[in-house]
XYZ file of C-alpha atoms in Angstrom:
326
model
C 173.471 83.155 187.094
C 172.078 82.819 183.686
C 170.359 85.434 182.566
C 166.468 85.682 182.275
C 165.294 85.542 178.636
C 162.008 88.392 178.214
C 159.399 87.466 175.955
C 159.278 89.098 172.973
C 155.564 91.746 173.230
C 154.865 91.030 169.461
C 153.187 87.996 167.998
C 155.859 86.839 165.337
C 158.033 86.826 168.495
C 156.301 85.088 170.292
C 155.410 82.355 167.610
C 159.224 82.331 166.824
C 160.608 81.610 170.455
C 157.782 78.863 171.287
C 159.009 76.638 168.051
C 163.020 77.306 169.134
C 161.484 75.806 172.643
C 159.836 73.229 170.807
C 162.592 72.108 168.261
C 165.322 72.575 171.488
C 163.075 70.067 173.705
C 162.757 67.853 170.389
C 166.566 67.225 170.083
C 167.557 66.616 173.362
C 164.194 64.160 174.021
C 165.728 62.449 170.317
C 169.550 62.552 171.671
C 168.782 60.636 175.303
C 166.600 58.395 173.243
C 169.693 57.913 170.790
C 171.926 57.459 174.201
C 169.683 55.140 175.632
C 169.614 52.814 172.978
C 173.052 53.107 172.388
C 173.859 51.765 176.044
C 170.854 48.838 176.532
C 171.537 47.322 173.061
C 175.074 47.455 173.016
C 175.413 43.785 171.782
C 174.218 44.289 168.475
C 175.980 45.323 165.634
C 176.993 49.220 164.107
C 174.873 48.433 161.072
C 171.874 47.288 163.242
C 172.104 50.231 165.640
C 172.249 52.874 162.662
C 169.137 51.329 160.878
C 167.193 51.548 164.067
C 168.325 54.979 164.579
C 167.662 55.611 161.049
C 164.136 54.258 161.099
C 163.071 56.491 164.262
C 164.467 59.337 162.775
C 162.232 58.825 159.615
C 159.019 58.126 161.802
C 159.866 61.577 164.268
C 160.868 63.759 161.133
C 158.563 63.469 157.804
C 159.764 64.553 155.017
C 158.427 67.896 152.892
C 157.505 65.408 150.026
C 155.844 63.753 153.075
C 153.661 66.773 153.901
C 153.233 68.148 150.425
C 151.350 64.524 149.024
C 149.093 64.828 152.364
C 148.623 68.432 152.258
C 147.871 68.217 147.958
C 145.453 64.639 148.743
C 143.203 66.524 151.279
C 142.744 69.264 148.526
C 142.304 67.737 145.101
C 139.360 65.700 144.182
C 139.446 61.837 143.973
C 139.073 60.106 140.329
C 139.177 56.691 141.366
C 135.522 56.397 139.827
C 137.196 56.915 136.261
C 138.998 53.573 136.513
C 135.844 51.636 138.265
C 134.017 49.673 135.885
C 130.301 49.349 136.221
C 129.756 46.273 133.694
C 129.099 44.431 136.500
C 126.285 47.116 137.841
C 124.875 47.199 134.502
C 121.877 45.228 135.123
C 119.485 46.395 138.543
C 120.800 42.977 140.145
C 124.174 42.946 141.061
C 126.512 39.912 140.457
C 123.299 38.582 138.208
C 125.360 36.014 136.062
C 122.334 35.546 133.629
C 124.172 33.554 131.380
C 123.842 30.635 133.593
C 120.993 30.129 132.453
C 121.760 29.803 128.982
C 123.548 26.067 130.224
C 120.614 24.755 131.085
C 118.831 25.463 128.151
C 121.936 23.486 126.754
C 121.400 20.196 129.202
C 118.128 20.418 127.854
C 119.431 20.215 124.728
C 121.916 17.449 125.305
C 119.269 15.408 127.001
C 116.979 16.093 123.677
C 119.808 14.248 121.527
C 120.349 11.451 124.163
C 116.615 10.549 123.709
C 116.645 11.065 119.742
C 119.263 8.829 119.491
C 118.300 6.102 121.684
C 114.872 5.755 122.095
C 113.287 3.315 119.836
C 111.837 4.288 116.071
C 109.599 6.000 115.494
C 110.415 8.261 118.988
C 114.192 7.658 118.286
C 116.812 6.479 116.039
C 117.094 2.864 117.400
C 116.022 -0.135 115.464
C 115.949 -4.129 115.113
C 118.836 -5.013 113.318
C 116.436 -6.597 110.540
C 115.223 -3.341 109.646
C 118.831 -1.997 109.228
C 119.723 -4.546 107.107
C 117.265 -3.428 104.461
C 119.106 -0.088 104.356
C 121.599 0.448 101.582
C 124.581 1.514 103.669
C 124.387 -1.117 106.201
C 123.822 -5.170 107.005
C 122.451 -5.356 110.456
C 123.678 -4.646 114.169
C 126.787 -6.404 114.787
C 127.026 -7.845 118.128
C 123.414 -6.304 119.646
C 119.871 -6.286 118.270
C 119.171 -3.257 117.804
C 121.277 -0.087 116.597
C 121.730 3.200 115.243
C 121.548 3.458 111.231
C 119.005 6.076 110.108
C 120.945 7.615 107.046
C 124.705 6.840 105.866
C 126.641 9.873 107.393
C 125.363 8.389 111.109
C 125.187 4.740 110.742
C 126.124 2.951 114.040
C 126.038 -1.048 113.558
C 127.780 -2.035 116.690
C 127.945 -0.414 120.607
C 131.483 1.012 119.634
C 130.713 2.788 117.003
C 127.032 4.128 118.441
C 129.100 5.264 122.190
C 131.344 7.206 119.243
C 128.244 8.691 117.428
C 126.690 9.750 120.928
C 129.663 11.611 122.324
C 129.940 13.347 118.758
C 125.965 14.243 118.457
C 125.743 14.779 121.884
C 128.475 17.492 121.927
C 126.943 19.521 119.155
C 123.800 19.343 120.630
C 124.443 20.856 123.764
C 126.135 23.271 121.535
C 122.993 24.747 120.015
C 122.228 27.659 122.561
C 125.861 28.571 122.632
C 126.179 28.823 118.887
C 123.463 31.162 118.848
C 124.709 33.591 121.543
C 128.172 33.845 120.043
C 126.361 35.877 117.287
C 123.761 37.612 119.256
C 126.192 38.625 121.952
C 128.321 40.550 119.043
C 125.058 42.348 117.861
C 126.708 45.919 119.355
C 124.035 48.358 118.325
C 121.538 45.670 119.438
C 122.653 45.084 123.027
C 122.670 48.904 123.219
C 119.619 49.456 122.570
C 118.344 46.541 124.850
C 120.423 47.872 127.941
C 118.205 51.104 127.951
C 115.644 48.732 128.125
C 113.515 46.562 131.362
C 115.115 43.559 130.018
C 118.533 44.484 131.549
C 117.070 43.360 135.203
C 117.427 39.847 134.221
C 120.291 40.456 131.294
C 123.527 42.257 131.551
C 123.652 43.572 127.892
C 126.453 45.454 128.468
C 128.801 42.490 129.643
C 128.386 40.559 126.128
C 132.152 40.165 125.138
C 132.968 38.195 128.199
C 129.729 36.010 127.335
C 131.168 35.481 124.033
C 134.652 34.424 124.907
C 133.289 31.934 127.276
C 131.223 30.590 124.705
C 133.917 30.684 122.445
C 135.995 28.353 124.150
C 133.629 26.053 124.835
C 132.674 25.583 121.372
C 135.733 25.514 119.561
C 136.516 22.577 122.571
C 133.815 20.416 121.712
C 133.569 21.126 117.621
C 137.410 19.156 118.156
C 135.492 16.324 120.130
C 132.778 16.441 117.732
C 134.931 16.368 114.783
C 137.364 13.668 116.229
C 134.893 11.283 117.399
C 132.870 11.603 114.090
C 135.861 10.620 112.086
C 137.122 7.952 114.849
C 133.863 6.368 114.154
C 134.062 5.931 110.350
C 137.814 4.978 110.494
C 136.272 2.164 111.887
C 133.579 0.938 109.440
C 134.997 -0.198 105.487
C 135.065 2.546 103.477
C 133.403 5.375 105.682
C 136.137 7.323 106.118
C 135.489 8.490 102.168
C 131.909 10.035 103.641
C 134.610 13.068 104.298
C 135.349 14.137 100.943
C 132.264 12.403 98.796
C 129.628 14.117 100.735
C 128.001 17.512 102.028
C 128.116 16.619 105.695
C 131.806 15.101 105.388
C 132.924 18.392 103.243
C 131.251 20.805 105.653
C 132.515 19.651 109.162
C 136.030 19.633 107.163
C 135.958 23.612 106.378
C 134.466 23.792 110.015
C 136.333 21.905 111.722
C 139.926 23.523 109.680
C 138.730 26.767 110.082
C 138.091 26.421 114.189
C 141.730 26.875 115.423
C 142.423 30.316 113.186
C 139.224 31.770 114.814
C 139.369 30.574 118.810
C 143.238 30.170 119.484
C 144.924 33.397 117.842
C 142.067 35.720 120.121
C 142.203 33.207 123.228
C 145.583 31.508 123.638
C 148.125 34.711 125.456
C 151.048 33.106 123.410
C 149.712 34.180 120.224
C 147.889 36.910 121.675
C 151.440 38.713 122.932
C 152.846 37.409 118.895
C 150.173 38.561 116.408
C 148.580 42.018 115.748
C 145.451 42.667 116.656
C 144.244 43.412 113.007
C 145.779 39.925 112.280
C 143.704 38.764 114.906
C 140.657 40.447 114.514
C 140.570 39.191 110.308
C 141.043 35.849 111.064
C 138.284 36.042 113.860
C 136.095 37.124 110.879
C 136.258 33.737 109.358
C 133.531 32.409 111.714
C 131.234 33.983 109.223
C 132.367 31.031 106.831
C 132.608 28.852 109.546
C 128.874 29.386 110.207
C 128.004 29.392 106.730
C 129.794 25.825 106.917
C 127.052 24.803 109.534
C 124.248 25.701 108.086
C 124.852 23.485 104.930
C 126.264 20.493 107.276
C 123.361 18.953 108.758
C 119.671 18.832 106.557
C 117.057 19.445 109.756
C 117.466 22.219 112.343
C 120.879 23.533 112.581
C 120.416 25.682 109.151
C 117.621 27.653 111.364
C 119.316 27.592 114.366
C 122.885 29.198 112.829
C 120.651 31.058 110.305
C 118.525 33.383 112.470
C 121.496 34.630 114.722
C 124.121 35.103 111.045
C 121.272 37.083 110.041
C 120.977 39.166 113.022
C 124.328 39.639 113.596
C 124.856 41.002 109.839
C 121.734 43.370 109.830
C 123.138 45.049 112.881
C 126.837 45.520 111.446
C 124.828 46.946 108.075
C 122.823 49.394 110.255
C 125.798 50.422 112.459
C 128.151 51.127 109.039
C 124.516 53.382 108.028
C 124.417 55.073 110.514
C 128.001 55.907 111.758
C 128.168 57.048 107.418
């Protein structure tokens, strides 16, 4: 007869001889599971049945490491909130992409050149080929009756050449909003001070630089189109091509138009990104302030105001940051 086993009278005892119980039952329930495995799958292979085995044991028996994370995670305090970013919260409307709104001011825009161009004189551009013919730079529509000649630089005498002029106007046009924002979304201290404002219910101040690398792109995509279609159009026509280098309009959309890829491509194209430094980057990003400059001497009517007022802003807010961080 096996002899009876008293309980020990004292706690520790008794706390010691229920986890022997425990860890004794443990084994033995672990070594007839082990057994019965063993025998039912006994047409796989050793590998098999030892990563099976393995696995159980894993899931039965955590690790210390196991404990300690759990033990240490239901302790410390979370900082997940550190890596959150709330650009997106920054305006009382959440998700509000107000920039949206800033391409329909552009269709407007487009639509605006469209009618400029094709409406009849004195609403438009369009007239009887008689009364181009009395212009110096020009001797009447070839091929339709009336056409597109008001000045030299963006004389269109045939359908060709006025579908060319269209595409190229048209692009710049619908341009206009997006030039302006590409400044005024850089205007740091400016944006600041208008995200402590109401205004940020309808406008995310906070979320400029992504508004400005969309923009980006988009311009530097159609100042090509403008550009090519421009100079596709007086390849055609006798001696318009020299309208590049004799005039102010040809001469500005050249420094423009050269200095567009060293701005957009370095800061938006991840092969050069990973290549250049970022100071290499960031100095030739500073030639849009020529490039603008370029603009505003390119065409004689609107776009001088239009690239003017946001230049202007954008370089009385640098001058008051450099103030005030002196």
């Amino acid at each position: 007869s096996s002899p009876v086993l008293e309980e020990p009278k004292s706690l520790r005892g008794r706390l010691v001889a229920r986890s022997k119980s425990f860890y004794r039952s443990g084994n033995s329930r672990s070594k007839s599971r082990d057994r019965s495995i063993k025998s039912n799958d006994g047409q796989l292979s050793v590998s098999r049945r030892s990563s099976i085995l393995t696995q159980m044991r894993r899931k039965k028996e955590p690790s210390f490491d196991d404990e300690e994370k759990q033990s240490l995670t239901g302790r410390l305090p979370k900082y997940e909130f550190l890596t959150e970013s709330d650009k997106e919260r920054g305006s009382l409307k959440a998700g509000h992409r107000w920039w949206h709104a800033v391409f329909i001011l552009s269709l407007v825009s487009f639509l605006a050149c469209i009618i400029t161009l094709w409406a009849p004189y004195p609403i438009g551009a369009r007239m009887p080929s008689s009364e181009v013919a009395k212009t110096p730079w020009s001797n009447g529509c070839i091929g339709v009756e009336t056409c597109i000649c008001p000045r030299e630089t963006i004389c269109a005498d045939d359908l060709l050449s006025m579908i060319f002029l269209t595409i190229a106007r048209a692009s710049a046009w619908f341009d206009y909003p997006l030039y302006m924002l590409l400044f005024l979304s850089k205007c740091s201290n400016l944006n600041n001070f208008l995200q402590t404002t109401a205004a940020r219910v309808w406008i995310n101040f906070s979320d400029s630089h992504k508004v400005h690398s969309l923009f980006g792109c988009i311009v530097a995509i159609e100042t090509t189109s403008h550009s090519f279609f421009h100079l596709l159009r007086w390849a055609r026509r006798s001696n318009d091509i020299q309208l590049l280098w004799t005039t102010k309009t040809g001469i500005t959309g050249l420094i423009a138009f050269s200095l567009t890829p060293l701005i957009a491509l370095p800061m938006a194209v991840p092969f050069l990104k990973k290549r250049m430094k970022f100071e290499w980057r960031k100095a030739l990003h500073y030639l849009a302030i020529a490039w603008a400059a370029a603009l505003m001497c390119h065409a004689p009517q609107r776009i001088f105001w239009l690239i003017g007022m946001p230049l202007f802003v954008y370089a009385a807010d640098y001058i008051v940051g450099c103030l005030f961080k002196c």
